[in-house]
Every structure is written in structure tokens, then in C-alpha cells.
mmCIF file of C-alpha atoms and ligand atoms in Angstrom:
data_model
loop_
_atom_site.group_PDB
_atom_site.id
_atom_site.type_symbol
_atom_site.label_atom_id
_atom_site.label_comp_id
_atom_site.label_asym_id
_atom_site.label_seq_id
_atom_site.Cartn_x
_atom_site.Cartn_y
_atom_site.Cartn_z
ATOM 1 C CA UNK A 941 105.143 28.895 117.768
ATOM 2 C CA UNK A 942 107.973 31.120 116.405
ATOM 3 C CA UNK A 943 107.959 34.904 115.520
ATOM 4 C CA UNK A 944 107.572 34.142 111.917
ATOM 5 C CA UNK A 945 104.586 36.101 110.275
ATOM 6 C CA UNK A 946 102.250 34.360 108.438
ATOM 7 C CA UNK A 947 103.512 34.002 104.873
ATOM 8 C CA UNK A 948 100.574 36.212 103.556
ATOM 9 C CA UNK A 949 100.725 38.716 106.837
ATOM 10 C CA UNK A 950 100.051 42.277 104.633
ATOM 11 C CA UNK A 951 97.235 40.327 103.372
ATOM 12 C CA UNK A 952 95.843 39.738 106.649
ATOM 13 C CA UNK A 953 95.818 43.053 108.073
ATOM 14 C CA UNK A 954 94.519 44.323 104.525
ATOM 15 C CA UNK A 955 91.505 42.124 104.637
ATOM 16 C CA UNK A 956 90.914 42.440 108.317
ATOM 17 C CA UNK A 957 91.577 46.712 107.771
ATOM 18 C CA UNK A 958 89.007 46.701 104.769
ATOM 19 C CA UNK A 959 86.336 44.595 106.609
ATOM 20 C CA UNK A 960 86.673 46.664 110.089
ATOM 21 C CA UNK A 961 85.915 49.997 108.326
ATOM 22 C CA UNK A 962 83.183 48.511 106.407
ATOM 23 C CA UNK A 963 81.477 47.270 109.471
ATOM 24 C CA UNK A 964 82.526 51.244 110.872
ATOM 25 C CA UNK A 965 84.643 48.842 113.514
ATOM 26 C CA UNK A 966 87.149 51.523 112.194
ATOM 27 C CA UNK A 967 86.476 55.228 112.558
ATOM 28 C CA UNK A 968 89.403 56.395 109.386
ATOM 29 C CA UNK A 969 90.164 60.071 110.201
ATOM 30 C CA UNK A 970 92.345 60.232 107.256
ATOM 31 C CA UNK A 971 89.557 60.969 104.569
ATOM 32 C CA UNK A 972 88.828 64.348 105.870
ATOM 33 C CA UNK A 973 92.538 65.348 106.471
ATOM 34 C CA UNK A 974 94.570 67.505 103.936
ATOM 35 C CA UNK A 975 98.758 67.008 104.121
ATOM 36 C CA UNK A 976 101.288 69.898 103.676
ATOM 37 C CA UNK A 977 105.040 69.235 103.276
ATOM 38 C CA UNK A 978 107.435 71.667 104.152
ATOM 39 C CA UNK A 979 111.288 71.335 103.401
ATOM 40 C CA UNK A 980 112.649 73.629 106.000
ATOM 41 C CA UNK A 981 116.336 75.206 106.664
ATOM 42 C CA UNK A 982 117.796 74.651 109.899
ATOM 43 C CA UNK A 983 121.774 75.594 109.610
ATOM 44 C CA UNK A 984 123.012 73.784 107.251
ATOM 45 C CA UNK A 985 120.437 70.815 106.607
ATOM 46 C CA UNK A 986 116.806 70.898 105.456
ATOM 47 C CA UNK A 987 114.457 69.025 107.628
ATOM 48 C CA UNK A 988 111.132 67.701 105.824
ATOM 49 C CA UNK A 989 108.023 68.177 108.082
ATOM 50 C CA UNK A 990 104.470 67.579 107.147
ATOM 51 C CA UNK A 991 101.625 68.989 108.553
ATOM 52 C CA UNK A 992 98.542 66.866 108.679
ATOM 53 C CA UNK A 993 95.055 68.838 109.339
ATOM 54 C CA UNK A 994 92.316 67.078 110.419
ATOM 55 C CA UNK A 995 88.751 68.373 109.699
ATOM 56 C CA UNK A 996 87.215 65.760 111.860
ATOM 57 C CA UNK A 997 88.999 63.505 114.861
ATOM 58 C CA UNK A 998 86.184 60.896 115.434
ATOM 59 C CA UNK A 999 85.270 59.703 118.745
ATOM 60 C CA UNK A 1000 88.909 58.972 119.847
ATOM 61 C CA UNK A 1001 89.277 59.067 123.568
ATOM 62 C CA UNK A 1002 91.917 61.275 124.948
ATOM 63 C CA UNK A 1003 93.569 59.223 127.477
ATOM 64 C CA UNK A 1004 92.750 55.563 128.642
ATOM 65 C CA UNK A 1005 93.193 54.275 132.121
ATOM 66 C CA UNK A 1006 94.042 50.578 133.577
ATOM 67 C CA UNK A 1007 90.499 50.412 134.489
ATOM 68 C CA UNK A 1008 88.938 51.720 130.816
ATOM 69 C CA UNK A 1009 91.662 49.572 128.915
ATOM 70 C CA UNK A 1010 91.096 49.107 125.462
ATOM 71 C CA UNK A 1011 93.840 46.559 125.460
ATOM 72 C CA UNK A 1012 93.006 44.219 127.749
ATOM 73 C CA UNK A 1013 90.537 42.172 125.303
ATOM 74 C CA UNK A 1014 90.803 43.895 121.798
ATOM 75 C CA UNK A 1015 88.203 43.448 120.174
ATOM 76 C CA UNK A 1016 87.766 40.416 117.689
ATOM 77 C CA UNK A 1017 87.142 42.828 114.188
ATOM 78 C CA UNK A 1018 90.179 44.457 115.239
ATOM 79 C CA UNK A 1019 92.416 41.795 115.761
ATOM 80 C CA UNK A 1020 94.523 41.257 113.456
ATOM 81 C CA UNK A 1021 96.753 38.175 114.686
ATOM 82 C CA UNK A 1022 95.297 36.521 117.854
ATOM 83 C CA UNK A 1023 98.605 35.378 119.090
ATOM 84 C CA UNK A 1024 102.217 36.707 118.366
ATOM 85 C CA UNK A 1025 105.757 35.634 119.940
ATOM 86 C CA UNK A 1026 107.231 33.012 120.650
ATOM 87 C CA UNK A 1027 105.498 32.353 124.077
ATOM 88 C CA UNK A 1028 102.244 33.550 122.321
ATOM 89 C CA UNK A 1029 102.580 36.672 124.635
ATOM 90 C CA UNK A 1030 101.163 39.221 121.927
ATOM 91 C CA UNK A 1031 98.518 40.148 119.950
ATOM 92 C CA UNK A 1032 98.198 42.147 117.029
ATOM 93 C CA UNK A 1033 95.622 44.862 116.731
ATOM 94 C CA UNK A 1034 94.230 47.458 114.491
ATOM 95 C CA UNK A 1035 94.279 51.008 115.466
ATOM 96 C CA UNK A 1036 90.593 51.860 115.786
ATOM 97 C CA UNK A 1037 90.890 55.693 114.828
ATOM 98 C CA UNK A 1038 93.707 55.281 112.256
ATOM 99 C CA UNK A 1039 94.326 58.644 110.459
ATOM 100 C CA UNK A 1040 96.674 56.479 107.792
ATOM 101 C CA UNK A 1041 95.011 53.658 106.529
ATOM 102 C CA UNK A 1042 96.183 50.095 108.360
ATOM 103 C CA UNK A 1043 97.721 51.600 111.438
ATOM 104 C CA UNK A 1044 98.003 48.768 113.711
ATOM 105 C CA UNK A 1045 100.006 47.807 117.089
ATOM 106 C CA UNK A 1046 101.290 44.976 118.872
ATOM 107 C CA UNK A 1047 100.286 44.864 122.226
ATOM 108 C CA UNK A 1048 100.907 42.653 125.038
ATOM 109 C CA UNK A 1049 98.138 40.138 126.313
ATOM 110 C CA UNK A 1050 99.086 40.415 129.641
ATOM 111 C CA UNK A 1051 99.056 43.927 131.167
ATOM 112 C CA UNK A 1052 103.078 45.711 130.999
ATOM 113 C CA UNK A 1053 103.249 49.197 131.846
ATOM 114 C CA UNK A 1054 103.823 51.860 128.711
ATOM 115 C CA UNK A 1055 106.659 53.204 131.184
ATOM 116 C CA UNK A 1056 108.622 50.187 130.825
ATOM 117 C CA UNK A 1057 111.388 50.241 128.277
ATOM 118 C CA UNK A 1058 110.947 47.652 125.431
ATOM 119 C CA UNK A 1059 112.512 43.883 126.094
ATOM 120 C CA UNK A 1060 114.720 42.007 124.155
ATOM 121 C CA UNK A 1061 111.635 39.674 122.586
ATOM 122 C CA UNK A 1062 109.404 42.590 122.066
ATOM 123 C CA UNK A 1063 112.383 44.468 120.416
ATOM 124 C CA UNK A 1064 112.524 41.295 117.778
ATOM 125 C CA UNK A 1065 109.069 40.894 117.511
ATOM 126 C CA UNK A 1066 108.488 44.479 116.151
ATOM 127 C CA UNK A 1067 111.298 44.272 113.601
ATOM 128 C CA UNK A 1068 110.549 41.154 112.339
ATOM 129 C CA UNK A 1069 106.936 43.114 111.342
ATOM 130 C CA UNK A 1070 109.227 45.720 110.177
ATOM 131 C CA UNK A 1071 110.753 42.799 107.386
ATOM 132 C CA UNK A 1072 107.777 41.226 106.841
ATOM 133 C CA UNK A 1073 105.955 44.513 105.597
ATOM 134 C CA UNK A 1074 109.389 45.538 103.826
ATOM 135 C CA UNK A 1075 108.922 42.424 101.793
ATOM 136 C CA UNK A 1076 105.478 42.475 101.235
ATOM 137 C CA UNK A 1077 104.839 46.185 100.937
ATOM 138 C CA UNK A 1078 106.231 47.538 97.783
ATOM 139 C CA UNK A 1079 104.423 50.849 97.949
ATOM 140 C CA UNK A 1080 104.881 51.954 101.385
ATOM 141 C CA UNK A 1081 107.514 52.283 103.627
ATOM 142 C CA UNK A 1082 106.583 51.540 107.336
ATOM 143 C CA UNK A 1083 108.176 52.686 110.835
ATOM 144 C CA UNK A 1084 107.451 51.131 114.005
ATOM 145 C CA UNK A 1085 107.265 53.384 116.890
ATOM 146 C CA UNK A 1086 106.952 53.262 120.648
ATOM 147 C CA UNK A 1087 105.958 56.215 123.078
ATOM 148 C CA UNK A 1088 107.314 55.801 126.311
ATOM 149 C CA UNK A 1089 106.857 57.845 129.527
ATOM 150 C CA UNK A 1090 104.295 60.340 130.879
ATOM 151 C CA UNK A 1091 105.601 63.168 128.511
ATOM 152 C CA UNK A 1092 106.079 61.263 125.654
ATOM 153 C CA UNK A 1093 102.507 61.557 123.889
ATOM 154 C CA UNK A 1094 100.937 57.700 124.732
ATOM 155 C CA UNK A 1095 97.753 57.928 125.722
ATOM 156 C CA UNK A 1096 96.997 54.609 126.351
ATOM 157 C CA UNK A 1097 98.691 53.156 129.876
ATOM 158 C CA UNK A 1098 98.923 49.428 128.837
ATOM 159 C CA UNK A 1099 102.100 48.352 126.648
ATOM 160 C CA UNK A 1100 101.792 48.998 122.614
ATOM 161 C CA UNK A 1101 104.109 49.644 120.089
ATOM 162 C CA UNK A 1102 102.589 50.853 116.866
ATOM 163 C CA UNK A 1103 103.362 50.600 113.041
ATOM 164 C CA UNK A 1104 102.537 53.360 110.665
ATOM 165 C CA UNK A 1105 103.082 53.804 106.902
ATOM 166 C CA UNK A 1106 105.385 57.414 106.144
ATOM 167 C CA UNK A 1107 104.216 59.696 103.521
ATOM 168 C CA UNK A 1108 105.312 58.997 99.652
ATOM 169 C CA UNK A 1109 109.219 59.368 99.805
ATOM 170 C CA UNK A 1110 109.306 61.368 96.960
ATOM 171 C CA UNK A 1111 108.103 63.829 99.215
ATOM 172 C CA UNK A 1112 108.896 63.210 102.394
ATOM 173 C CA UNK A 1113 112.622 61.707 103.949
ATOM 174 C CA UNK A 1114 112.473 61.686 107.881
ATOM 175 C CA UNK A 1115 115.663 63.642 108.854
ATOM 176 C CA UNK A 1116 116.883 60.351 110.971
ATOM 177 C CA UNK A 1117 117.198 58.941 107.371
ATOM 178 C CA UNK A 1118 118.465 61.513 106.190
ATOM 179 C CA UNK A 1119 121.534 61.651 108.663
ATOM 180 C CA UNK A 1120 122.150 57.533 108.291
ATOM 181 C CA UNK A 1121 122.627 58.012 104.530
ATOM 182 C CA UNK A 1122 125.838 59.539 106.075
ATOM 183 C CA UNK A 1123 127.448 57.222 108.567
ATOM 184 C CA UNK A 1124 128.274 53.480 108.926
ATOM 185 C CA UNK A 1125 126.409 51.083 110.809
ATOM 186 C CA UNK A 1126 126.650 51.458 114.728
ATOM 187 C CA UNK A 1127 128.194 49.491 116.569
ATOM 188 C CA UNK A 1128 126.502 49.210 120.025
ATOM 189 C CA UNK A 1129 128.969 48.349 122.433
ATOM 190 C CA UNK A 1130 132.141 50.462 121.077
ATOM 191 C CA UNK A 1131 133.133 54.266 122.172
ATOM 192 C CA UNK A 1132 131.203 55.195 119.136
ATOM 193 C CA UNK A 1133 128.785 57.934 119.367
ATOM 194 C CA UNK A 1134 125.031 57.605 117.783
ATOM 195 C CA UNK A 1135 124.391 60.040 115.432
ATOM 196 C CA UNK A 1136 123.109 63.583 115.668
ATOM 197 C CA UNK A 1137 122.249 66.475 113.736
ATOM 198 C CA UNK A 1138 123.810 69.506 115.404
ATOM 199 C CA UNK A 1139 121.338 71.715 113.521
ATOM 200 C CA UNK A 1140 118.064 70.119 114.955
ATOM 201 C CA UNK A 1141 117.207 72.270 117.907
ATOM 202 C CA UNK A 1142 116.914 68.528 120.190
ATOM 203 C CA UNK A 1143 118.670 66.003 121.605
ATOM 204 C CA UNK A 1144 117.856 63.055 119.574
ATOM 205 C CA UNK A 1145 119.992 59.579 119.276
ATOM 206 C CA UNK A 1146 120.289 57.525 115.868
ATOM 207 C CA UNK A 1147 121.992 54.311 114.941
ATOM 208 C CA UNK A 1148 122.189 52.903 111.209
ATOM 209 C CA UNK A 1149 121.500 49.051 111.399
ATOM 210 C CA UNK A 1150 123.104 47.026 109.157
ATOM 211 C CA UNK A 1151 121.156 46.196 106.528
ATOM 212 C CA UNK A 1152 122.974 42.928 105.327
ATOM 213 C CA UNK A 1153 121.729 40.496 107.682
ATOM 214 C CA UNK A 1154 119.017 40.289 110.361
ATOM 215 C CA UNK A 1155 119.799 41.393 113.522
ATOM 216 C CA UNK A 1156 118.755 39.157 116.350
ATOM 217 C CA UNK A 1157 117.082 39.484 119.646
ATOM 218 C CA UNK A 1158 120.706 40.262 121.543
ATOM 219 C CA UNK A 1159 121.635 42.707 119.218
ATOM 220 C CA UNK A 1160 118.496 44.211 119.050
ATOM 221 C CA UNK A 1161 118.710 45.022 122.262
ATOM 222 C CA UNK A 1162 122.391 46.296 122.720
ATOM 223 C CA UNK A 1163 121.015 48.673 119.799
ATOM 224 C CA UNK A 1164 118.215 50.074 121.809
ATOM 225 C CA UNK A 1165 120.124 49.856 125.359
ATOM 226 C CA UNK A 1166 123.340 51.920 123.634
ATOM 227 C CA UNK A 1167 120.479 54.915 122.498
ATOM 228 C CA UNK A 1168 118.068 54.357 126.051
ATOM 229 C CA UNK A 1169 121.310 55.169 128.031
ATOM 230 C CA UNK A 1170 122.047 57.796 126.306
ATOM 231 C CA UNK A 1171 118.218 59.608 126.632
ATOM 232 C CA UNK A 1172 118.664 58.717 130.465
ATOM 233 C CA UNK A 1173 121.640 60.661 130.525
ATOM 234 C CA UNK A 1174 120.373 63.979 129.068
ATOM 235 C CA UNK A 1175 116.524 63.719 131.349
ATOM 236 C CA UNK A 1176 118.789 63.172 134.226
ATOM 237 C CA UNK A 1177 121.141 65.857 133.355
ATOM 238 C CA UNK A 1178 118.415 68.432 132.949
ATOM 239 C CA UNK A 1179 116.541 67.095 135.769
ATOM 240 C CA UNK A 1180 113.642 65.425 134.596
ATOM 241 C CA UNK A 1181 111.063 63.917 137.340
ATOM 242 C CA UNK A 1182 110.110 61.546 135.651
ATOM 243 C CA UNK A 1183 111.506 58.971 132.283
ATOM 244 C CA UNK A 1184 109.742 60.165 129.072
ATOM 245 C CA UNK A 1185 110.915 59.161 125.230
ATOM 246 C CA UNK A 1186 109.919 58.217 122.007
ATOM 247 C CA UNK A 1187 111.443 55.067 120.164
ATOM 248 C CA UNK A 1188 111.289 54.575 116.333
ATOM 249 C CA UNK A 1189 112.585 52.005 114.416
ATOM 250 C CA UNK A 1190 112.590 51.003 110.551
ATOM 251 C CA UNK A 1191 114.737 47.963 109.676
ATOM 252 C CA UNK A 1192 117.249 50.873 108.429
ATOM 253 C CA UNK A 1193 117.589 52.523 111.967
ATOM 254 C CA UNK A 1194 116.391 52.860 115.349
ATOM 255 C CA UNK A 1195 116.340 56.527 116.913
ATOM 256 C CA UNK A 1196 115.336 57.529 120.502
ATOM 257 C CA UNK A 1197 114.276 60.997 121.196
ATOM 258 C CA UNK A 1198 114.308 61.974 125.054
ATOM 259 C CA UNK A 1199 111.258 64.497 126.207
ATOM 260 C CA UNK A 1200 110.384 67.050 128.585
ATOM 261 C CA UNK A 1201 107.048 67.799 127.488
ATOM 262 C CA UNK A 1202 104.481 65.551 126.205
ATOM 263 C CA UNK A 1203 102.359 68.659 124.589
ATOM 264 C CA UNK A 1204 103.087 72.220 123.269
ATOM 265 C CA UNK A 1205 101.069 75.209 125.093
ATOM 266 C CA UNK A 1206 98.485 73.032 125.862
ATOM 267 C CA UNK A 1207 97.032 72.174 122.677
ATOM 268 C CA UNK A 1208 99.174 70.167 120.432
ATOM 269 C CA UNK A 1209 100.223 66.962 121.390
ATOM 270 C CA UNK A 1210 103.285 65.506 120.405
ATOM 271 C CA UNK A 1211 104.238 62.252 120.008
ATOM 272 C CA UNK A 1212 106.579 60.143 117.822
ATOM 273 C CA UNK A 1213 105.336 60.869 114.734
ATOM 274 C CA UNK A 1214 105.416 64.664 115.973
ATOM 275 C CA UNK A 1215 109.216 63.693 117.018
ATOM 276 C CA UNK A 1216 110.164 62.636 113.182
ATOM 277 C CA UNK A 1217 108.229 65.291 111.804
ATOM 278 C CA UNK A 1218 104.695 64.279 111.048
ATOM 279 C CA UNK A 1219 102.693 67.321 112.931
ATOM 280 C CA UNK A 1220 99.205 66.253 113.538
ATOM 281 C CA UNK A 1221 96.782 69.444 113.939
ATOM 282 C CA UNK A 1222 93.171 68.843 115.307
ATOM 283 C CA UNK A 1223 92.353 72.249 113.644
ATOM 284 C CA UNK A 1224 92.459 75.040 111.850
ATOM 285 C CA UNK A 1225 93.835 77.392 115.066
ATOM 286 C CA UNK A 1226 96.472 74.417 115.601
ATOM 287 C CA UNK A 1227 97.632 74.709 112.434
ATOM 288 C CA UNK A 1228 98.052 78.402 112.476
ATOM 289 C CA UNK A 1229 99.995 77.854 115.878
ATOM 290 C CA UNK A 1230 102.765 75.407 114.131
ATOM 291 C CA UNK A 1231 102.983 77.735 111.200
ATOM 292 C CA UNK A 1232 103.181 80.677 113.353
ATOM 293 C CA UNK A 1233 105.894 79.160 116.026
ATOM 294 C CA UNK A 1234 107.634 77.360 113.760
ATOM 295 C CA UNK A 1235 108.140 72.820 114.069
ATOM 296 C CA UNK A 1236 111.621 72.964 115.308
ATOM 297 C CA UNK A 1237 110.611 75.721 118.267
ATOM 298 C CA UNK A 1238 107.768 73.398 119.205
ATOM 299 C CA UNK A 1239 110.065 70.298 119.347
ATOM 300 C CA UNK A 1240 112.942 71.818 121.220
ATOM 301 C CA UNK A 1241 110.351 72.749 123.159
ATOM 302 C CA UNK A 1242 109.156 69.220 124.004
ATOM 303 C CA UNK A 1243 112.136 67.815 124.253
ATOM 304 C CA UNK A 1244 116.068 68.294 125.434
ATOM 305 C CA UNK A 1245 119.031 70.781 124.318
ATOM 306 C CA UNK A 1246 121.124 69.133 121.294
ATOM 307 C CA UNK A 1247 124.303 67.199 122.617
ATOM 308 C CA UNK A 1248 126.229 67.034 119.374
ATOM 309 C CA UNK A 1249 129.631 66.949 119.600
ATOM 310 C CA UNK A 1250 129.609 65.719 123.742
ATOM 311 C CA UNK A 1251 132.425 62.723 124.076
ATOM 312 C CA UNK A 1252 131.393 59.387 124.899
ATOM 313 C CA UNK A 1253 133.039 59.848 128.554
ATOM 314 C CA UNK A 1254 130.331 62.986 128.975
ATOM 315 C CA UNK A 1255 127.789 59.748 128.893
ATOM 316 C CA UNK A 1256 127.428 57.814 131.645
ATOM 317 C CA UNK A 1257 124.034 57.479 133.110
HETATM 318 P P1 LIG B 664 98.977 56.279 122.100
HETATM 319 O O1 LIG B 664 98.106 57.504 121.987
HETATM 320 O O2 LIG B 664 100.323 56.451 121.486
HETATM 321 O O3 LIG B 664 99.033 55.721 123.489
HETATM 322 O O4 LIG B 664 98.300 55.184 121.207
HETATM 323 C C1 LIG B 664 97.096 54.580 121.572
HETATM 324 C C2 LIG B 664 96.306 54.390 120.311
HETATM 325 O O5 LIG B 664 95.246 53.465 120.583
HETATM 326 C C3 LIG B 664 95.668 55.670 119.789
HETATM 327 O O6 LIG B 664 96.265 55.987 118.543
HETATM 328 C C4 LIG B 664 94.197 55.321 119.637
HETATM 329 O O7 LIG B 664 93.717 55.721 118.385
HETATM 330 C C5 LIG B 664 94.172 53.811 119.759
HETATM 331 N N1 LIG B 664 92.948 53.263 120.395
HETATM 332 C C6 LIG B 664 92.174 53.812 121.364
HETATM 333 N N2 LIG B 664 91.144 52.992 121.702
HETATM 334 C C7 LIG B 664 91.269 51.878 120.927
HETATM 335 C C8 LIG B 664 90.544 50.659 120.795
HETATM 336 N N3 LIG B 664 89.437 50.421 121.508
HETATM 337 N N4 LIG B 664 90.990 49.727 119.930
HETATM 338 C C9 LIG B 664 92.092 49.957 119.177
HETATM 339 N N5 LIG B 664 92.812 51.078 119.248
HETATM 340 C C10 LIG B 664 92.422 52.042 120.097
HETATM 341 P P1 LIG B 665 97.128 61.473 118.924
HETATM 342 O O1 LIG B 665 95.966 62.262 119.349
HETATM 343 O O2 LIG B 665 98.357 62.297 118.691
HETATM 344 O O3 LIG B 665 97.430 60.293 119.807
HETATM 345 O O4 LIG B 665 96.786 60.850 117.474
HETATM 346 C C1 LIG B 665 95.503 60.482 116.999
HETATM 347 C C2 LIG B 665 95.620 59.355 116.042
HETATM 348 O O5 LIG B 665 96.484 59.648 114.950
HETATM 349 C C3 LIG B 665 96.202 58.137 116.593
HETATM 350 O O6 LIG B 665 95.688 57.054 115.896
HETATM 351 C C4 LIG B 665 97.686 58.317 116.361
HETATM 352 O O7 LIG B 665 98.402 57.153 116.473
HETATM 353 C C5 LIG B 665 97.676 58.881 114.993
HETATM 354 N N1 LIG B 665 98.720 59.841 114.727
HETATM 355 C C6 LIG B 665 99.426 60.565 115.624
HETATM 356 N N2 LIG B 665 100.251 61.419 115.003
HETATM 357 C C7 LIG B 665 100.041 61.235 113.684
HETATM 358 C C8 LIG B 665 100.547 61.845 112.511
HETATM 359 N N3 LIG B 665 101.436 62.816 112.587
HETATM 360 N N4 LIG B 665 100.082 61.429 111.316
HETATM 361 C C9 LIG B 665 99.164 60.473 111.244
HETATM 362 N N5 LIG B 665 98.624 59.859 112.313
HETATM 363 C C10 LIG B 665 99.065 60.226 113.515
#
């Protein structure tokens, strides 16, 4: 057993998707939900943000526990892959209250903690996905993402890392692209600095990948170890209790966005999605409350003070 795919893996989880939510194994939120993109000016860059409104959030529970795990045997119409890794140490699994269609995670078999930061073979497992779906996908481009930490928006305790499809590009480019489109590919273990957008109110860490090759397990790693250090370094400089961050990766770039607050005023929950700009609003009044406060108050607001322009010496966690 290798970390190969199957050859016809988008076929899987389409067939497996299509059958769960006509068996209602699959509660889809997304029929009922209308999408707003806004292109907004911050200094000198406009960030693209869409606002997803749900009229109807289906039976999802708000937080799991190690006792009430969902994860611990997924269940069969879910499932997409029974065994993935090389040591057969994952599964993969359909979200079951998806509000874009085939939202699916891989999650471990054994119980891991979602407060433990991702390892070297679950780093490689989630970006081989990432290739697979860029090959097989021509309509859709995907994003892996991982929410790590008390304030970081998981609600589930046991370790998943999930895979959603973005909006149409046409529409909608996720400011972390936006800022690679500028810069080289990072090199991990150099006195080079990840990139950051001065003019987004947040500390947030990105690294191009390099698109020519695939990376491998090692480098994977030094990638996400070079941006995790540098998250560490800001919650322990503003004297965070406790290790909270989002991680999201494309096979373009990774970025890793260090928080201090998993929700905003009580009511809106952020996560990574929230973190790259996809605002999900359980209602009308929610809604209202982004509109009214503005994205990039809410996110500086969950997260840490921008650290632009600090030197690589100011870094040492
Ligand atoms: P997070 O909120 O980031 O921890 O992600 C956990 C995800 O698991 C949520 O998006 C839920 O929709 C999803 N979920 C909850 N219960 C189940 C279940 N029984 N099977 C599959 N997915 C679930
Ligand atoms: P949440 O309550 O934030 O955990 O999200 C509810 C469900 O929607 C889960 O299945 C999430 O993974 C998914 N989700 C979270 N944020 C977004 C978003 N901005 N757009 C689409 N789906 C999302």
C-alpha cells in the first residue's frame, strides 16, 4: 500500500457523494444558501471575500467530544476510501453536512488530537489529494485545510484535515494567491521571509511551492515547520494560553494563519475558510453583523497584529 489514489479517485467520491445524499446519509446545506462576493480595498490591495448565507444549517452538531466521536467509526455511506497511507493509517470520509457539494476529510483511524500539528506523512498524504483532484478536476479548484487549536474554529476533537472546492475563480482569487502571483518559490530553510500582505489587518504566513515537481514528504514538512514557527512566535509574543491556527494548502501554496479567537462576539465562528475569506453566516442578523463591522475588523479580530516587514532574527520561537 502506497499513497497513490486510486486512478479514478474524483470518481469515487462523486459516486459515493451522489449516493449518500440520495439515501439523505448527507444533509447538503448548500441548496438553500445564497453567495455574495465582495472585492474590497484594504491600502493598496483588494481582498475578495464572499459571504455565504445560509437559510437552513441542518442538524449539524456544534461541537463533538472524544466520547460522541463521529470519527472513530465513520460511517460506511460516508466513507469514501476505507484505508489511506502508506501504513493504512487513514480513512477518507465525506463531510456529512457539506454546504459545497463533495466536502470530504481525511481523518486518522486511530484517535490523534486536533491540537497536534500535522506530521510529515499526513502532510504528503493531503497534497497528494490536492494532485489527484488537480488532475482530475477540471472545473474546480480545491484547497485542503486544517484547523488547529482551541481558537481555531474545529469543532470536532479527533484529527481531520478537510478538502473543499473555492468559488468559480472568475469571481473569487483568495488573497494568499493573490500575493504568490508575486514572489518566487520559498525556500524553507534559508533567511527568507514567508510572505505577507502588510495591508491585511493579520498576521498571516504564505509560501509559494514550486510548482515544477512534487514535493516530497521532507520537504513538505520543512514547508509547514518554516510557517508553524513562525505562528508560534507571534501567539507567544502576544501571550496566547493556549496554540490555535489554521493551515491551508493548495498544491500552489501553503499558508498558516495564527489565532486568538476562535469566534467573533459570540456568534460567528471563524474558521479557515473564514481565515481566506469565505464568511459563513447562519443568518440573516449574522450577515448584517459582517456587513456592518466590516471582514477584515472581524479577522484582525480573531487573529494576531500584521508582522510585515519584522527581520528573520525578530523570529525565533
Ligand atoms: P471542524 O468543525 O472543522 O472540526 O470540522 C468537523 C466537520 O465534521 C464539520 O464540518 C461537520 O460538518 C463534520 N461532521 C460532523 N459530524 C459528522 C459525521 N457524523 N460524519 C461526517 N462528518 C461529520
Ligand atoms: P462551521 O459551523 O463553521 O464549522 O461550518 C459548517 C459547515 O460548513 C461545515 O461543514 C464546514 O466545514 C463548512 N464550512 C465552514 N465554513 C464554510 C464556508 N465559508 N463556506 C462553505 N462551507 C463552510
Amino acid at each position: 500500500m502506497s499513497f497513490e489514489t486510486p486512478t479514478n479517485f474524483f470518481h469515487i467520491l462523486g459516486d459515493k457523494y451522489n449516493e449518500a445524499v440520495s439515501n439523505s446519509k448527507i444533509f447538503f446545506n448548500g441548496s438553500s444558501a445564497t453567495n455574495e462576493v465582495v472585492h474590497q480595498l484594504l491600502g493598496d490591495s483588494t481582498v475578495d471575500f464572499q459571504y455565504t448565507l445560509l437559510h437552513s444549517l441542518q442538524h449539524r452538531p456544534e461541537s463533538g467530544s472524544i466520547e460522541k466521536n463521529p470519527f472513530a467509526k465513520p460511517e460506511p455511506e460516508l466513507t469514501v476510501l476505507d484505508s489511506y497511507g502508506p501504513n493504512e493509517e487513514f480513512k477518507i470520509v465525506l463531510n456529512k453536512f457539506p454546504v459545497v457539494a463533495q466536502h470530504f476529510m481525511i481523518v486518522t483511524k486511530e484517535f490523534k488530537s486536533q491540537d497536534s500539528p500535522l506530521s510529515p506523512s499526513e502532510l504528503q498524504g493531503t497534497y497528494i489529494i490536492l494532485q489527484s483532484l488537480k488532475a482530475s478536476d477540471k472545473q474546480n479548484d480545491w484547497f485542503a485545510f486544517y484547523n488547529c487549536g482551541p481558537q481555531s474554529g474545529a469543532s470536532q476533537p479527533h484529527k481531520h484535515i478537510q478538502f473543499m472546492s473555492l468559488p468559480n475563480k472568475e469571481d473569487f482569487v483568495p488573497f494568499a494567491e493573490q500575493l504568490i502571483m508575486r514572489s518566487a518559490a520559498f525556500l524553507p530553510n534559508s533567511q527568507q521571509e514567508p510572505l505577507q500582505n502588510a495591508d491585511i489587518p493579520f498576521a498571516h504566513f504564505v509560501a509559494r511551492l514550486p510548482e515544477q515537481h512534487q514535493l516530497q514528504e521532507g520537504e513538505l514538512a520543512l514547508y509547514f515547520a518554516s510557517l508553524l514557527q513562525r505562528a508560534l512566535t507571534v501567539s507567544r509574543r502576544n501571550e496566547a494560553e493556549h496554540i490555535s491556527y489554521n493551515f491551508i494548502c493548495t498544491t500552489k501554496y501553503m499558508m498558516i494563519v495564527p489565532r486568538s479567537n476562535g469566534k467573533y462576539k459570540n456568534s460567528l465562528g471563524i474558521n479557515s475558510c473564514g481565515v481566506l475569506g469565505l464568511f459563513l453566516c447562519k443568518n440573516e442578523e449574522i450577515l448584517d453583523l459582517v456587513k456592518k463591522d466590516g471582514p477584515e475588523t472581524i479577522l484582525q479580530h480573531c487573529g494576531f497584529p500584521n508582522t510585515a516587514g519584522q527581520g528573520s532574527d525578530e523570529y525565533h520561537y
